[in-house]
CSV table of C-alpha atoms and ligand atoms in Angstrom, one decimal:
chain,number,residue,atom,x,y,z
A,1,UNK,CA,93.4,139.9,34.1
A,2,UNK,CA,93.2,141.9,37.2
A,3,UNK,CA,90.3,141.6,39.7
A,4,UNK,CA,88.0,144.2,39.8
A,5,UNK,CA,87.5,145.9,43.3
A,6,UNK,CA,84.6,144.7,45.0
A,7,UNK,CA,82.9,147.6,45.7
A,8,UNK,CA,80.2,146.2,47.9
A,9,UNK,CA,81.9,144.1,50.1
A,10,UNK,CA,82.3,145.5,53.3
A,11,UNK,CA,85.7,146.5,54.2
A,12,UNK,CA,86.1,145.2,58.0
A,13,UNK,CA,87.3,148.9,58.9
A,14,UNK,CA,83.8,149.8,58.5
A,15,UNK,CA,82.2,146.8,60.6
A,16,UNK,CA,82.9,147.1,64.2
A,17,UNK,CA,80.9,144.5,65.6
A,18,UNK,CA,78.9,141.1,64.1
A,19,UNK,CA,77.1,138.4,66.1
A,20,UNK,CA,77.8,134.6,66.4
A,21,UNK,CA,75.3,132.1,67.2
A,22,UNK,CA,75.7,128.7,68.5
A,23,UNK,CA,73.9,126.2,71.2
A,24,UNK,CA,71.0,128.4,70.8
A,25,UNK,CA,72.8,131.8,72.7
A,26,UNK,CA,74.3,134.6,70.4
A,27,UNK,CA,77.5,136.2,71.2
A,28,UNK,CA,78.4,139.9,69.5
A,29,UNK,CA,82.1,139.8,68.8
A,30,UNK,CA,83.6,143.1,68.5
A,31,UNK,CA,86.4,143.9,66.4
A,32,UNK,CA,89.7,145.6,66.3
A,33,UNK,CA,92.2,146.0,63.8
A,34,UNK,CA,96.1,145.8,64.5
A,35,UNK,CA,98.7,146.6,61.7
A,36,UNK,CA,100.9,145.1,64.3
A,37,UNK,CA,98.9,141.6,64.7
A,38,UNK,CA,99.7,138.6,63.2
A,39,UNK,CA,96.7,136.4,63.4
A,40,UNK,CA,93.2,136.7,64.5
A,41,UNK,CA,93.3,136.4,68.5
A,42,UNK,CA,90.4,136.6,70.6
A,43,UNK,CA,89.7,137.7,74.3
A,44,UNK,CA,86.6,137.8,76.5
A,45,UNK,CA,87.4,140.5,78.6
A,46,UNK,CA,86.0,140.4,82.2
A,47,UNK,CA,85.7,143.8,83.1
A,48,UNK,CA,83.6,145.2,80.1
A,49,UNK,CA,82.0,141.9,79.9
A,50,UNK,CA,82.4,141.5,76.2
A,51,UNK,CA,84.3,140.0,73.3
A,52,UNK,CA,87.4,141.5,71.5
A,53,UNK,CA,88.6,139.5,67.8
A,54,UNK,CA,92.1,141.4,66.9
A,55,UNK,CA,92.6,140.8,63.1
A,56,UNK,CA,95.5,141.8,61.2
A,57,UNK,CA,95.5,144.2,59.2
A,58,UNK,CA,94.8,142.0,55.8
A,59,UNK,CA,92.6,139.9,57.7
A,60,UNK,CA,89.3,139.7,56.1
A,61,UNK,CA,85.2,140.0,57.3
A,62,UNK,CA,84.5,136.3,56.5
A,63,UNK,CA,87.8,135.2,57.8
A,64,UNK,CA,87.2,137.1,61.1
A,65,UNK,CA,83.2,135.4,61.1
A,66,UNK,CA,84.3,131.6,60.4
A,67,UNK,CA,87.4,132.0,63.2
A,68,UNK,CA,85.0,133.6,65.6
A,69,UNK,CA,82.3,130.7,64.6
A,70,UNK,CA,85.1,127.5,65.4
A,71,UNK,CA,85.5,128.8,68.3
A,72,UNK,CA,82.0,130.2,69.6
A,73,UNK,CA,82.1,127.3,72.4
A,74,UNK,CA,84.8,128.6,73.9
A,75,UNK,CA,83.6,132.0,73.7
A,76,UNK,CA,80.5,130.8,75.7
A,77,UNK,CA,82.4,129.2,78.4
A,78,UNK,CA,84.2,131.6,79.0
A,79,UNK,CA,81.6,134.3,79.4
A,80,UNK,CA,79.9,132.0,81.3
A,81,UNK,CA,82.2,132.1,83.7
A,82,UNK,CA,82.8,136.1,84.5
A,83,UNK,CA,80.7,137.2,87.5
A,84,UNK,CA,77.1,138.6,86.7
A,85,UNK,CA,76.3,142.1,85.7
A,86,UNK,CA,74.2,143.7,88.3
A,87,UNK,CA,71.2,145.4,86.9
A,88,UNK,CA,69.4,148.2,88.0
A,89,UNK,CA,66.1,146.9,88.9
A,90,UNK,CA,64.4,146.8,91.8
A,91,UNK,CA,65.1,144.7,94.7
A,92,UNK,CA,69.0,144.6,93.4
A,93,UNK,CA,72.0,146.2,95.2
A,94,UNK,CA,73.6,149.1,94.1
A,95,UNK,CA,76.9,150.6,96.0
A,96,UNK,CA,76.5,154.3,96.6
A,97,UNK,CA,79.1,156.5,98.1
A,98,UNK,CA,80.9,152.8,98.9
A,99,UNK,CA,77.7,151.7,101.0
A,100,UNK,CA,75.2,149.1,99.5
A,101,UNK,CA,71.4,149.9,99.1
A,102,UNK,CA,68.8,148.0,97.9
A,103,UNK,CA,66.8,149.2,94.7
A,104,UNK,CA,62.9,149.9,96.2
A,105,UNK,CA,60.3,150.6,93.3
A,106,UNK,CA,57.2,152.4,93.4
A,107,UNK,CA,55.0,153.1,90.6
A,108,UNK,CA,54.2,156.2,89.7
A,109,UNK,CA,54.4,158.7,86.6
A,110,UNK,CA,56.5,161.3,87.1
A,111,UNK,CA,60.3,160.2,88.3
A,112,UNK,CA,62.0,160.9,91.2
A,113,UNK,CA,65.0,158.8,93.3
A,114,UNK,CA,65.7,159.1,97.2
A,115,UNK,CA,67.7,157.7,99.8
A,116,UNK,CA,65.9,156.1,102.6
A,117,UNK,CA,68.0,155.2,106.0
A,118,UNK,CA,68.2,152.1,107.2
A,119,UNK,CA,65.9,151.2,110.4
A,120,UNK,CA,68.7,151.9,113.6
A,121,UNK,CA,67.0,149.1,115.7
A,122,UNK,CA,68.2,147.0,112.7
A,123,UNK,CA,71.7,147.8,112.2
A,124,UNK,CA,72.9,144.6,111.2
A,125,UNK,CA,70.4,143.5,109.2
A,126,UNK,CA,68.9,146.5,107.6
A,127,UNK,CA,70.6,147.6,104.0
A,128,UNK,CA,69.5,151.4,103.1
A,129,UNK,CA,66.5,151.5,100.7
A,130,UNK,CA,67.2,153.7,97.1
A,131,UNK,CA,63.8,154.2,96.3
A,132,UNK,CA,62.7,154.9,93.2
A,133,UNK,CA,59.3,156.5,91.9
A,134,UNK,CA,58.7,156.4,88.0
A,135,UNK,CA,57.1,153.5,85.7
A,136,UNK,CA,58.5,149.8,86.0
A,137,UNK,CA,60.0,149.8,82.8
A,138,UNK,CA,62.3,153.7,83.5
A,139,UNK,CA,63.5,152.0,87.1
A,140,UNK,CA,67.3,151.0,85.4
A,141,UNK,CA,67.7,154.8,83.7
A,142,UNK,CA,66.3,156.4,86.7
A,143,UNK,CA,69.0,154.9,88.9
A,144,UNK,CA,72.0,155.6,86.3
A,145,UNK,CA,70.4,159.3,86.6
A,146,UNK,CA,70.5,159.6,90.2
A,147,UNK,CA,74.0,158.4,90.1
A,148,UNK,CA,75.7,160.4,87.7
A,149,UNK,CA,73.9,163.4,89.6
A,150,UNK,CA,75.3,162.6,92.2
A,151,UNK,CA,78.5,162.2,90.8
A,152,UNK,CA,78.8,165.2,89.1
A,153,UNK,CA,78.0,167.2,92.7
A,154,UNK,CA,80.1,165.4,94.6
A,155,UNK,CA,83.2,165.7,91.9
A,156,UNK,CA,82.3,169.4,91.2
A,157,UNK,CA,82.6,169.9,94.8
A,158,UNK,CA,85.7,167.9,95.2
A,159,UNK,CA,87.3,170.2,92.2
A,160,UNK,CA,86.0,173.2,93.8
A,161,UNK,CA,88.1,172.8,96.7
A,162,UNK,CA,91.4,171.6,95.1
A,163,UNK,CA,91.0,174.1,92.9
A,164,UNK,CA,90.7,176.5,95.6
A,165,UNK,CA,93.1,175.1,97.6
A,166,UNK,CA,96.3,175.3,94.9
A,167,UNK,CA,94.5,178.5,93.6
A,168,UNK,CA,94.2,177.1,90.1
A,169,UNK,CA,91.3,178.1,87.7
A,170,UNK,CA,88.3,175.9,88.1
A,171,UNK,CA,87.6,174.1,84.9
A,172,UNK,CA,84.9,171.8,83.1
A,173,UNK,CA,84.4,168.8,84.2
A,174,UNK,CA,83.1,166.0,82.0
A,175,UNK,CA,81.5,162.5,83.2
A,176,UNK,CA,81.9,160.0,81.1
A,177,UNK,CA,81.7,155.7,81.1
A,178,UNK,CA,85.0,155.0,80.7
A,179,UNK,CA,86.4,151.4,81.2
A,180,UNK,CA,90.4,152.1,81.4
A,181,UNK,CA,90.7,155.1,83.0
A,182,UNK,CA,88.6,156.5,86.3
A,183,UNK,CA,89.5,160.3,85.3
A,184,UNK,CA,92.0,162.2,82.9
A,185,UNK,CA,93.1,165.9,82.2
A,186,UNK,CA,93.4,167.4,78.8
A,187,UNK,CA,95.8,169.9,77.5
A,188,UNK,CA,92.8,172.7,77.7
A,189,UNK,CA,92.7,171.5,81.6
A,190,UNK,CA,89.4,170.0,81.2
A,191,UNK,CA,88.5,167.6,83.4
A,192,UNK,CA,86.6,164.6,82.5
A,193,UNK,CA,86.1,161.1,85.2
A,194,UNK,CA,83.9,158.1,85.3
A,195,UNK,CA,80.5,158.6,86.7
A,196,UNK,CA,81.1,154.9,88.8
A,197,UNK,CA,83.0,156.9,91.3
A,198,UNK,CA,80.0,157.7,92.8
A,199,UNK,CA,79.4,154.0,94.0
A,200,UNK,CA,83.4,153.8,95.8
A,201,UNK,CA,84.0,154.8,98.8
A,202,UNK,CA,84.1,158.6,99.2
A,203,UNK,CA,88.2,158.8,99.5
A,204,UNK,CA,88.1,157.5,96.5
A,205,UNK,CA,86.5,160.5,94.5
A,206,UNK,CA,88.5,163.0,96.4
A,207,UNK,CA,91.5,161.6,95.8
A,208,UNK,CA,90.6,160.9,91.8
A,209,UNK,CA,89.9,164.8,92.2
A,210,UNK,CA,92.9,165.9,93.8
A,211,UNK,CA,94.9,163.4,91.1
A,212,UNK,CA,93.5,165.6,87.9
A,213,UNK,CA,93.5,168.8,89.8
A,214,UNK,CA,97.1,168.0,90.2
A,215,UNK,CA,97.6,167.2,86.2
A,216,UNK,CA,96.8,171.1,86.1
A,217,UNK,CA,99.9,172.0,87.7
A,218,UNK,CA,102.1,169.2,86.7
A,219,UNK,CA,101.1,167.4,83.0
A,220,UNK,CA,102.9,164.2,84.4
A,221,UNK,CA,103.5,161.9,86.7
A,222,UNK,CA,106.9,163.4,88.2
A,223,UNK,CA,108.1,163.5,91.9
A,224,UNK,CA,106.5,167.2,91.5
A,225,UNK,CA,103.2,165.8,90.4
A,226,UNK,CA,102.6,163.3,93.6
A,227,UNK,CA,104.1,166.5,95.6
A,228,UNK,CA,101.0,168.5,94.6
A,229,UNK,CA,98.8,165.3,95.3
A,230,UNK,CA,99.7,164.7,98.2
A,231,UNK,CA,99.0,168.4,99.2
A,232,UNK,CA,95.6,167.6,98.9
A,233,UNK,CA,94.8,164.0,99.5
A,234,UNK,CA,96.3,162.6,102.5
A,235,UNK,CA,94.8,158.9,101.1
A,236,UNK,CA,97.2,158.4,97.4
A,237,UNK,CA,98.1,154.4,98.3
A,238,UNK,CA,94.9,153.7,100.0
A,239,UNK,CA,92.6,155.1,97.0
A,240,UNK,CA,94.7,153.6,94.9
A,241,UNK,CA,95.0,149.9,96.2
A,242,UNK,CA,91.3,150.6,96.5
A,243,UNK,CA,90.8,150.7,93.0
A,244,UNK,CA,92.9,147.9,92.0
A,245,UNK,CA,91.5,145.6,94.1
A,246,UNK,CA,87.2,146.7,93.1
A,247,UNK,CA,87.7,149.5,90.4
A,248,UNK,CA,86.3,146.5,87.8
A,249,UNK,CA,83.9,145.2,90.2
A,250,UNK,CA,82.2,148.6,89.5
A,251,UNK,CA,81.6,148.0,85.9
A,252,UNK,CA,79.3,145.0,86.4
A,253,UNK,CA,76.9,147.9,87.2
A,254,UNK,CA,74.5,149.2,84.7
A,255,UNK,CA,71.3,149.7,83.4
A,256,UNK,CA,70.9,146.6,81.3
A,257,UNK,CA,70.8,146.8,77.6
A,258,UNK,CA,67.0,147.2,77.1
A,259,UNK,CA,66.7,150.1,79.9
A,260,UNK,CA,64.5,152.7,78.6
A,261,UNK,CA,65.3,156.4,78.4
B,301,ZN,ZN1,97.5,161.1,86.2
């Protein structure tokens, strides 16, 4: 006699996450499915600070729980061992425009973020001041705000002159948080890029700009491509060795999980 289908048992195509416990801290394990994998395999990965479980494609929920569960210790020792996420409180650093500033909070009702020089007499010392005005609790979202305003002007205005300069149509631009690329280019010629540009250097942006702006010309990455980019960024090698030495530092930023809107 055949097995009737369990109907209520989750299917783990439908799960994408579940939690482990053990030595009193709780660990969410996220999950991906592979046709290709063979076994389960698990990574902590350090730049999005979390944990992956690949199961293949017949592996099942409980099987996925009890080999996450044997081997929670090492789960915790390892993300134990990745570098802190910086949260957006006050009194914390925050890169902006690749120059740190210190988080200043001061209470008040209605919300607004500005920067506030550092002292000249102090130049060594003294860190610029972000100051924020809003209600302890909105400081984190308030920051994120502020910074993917600024983004977005700074990477409109970037567009705008590449644009201008290749006399190509201007086109939307998306921000997004986006952990494996910094920008991309769809077929439509829409535009989208990370909002943590804003916190590298300023080269940086412009030359992430000029990169996609290019993609409008050239849908590749052909001698004709780097051609057009380097029409309009004269700093191709140093953006990029920029990013691949601190492009993952920058995702230790955020708001924190229990930021409120
Ligand atoms: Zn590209």
């Amino acid at each position: 006699m055949q097995r009737p289908l369990q109907r209520n048992a989750p299917r783990v195509s439908e799960i994408t996450s579940f939690e482990v416990s053990h030595a009193g801290e709780t660990y969410r394990i996220n999950l991906k499915r592979t046709a290709a994998a063979r076994r389960f395999t698990l990574r902590v990965r350090a730049a999005a600070h979390d944990v992956v479980l690949t199961i293949p494609a017949r592996g099942s929920l409980n099987e996925a729980k009890s080999f996450a569960e044997r081997h929670a210790a090492w789960i915790g020792a390892r993300l134990r061992r990745l570098p802190e996420k910086m949260r957006f409180k006050p009194g914390e650093l925050v890169p902006l425009r690749g120059v740190v500033h210190r988080i200043a909070h001061r209470p008040a009702l209605r919300g607004s973020v500005w920067i506030e020089a550092a002292p000249q007499d102090l130049a060594d010392e003294a860190i610029p001041l972000m100051w924020v005005e809003a209600e302890a609790s909105f400081v984190p979202r308030r920051v994120q705000d502020f910074l993917i305003r600024e983004a977005r002007r700074d990477l409109e205005a970037a567009v705008a002159r590449h644009t201008t300069r290749l006399g190509v149509r201007p086109c939307k631009i998306t921000l997004r948080d986006t952990t494996s690329r910094w920008g991309s280019c769809s077929a439509s010629g829409a535009l989208n890029f990370s909002w943590r540009l804003i916190m590298a250097p300023h080269f940086v942006l412009d030359y992430l700009a000029a990169h996609e702006v290019a993609h409008l010309v050239h849908m590749n990455h052909s001698a004709a491509f780097w051609g057009v980019v380097a029409q309009l960024s004269a700093e191709i090698e140093t953006a990029e060795a920029w990013l691949k030495a601190h492009g993952t530092s920058l995702l230790r930023f955020g708001p924190g999980k229990n930021a409120r809107n």
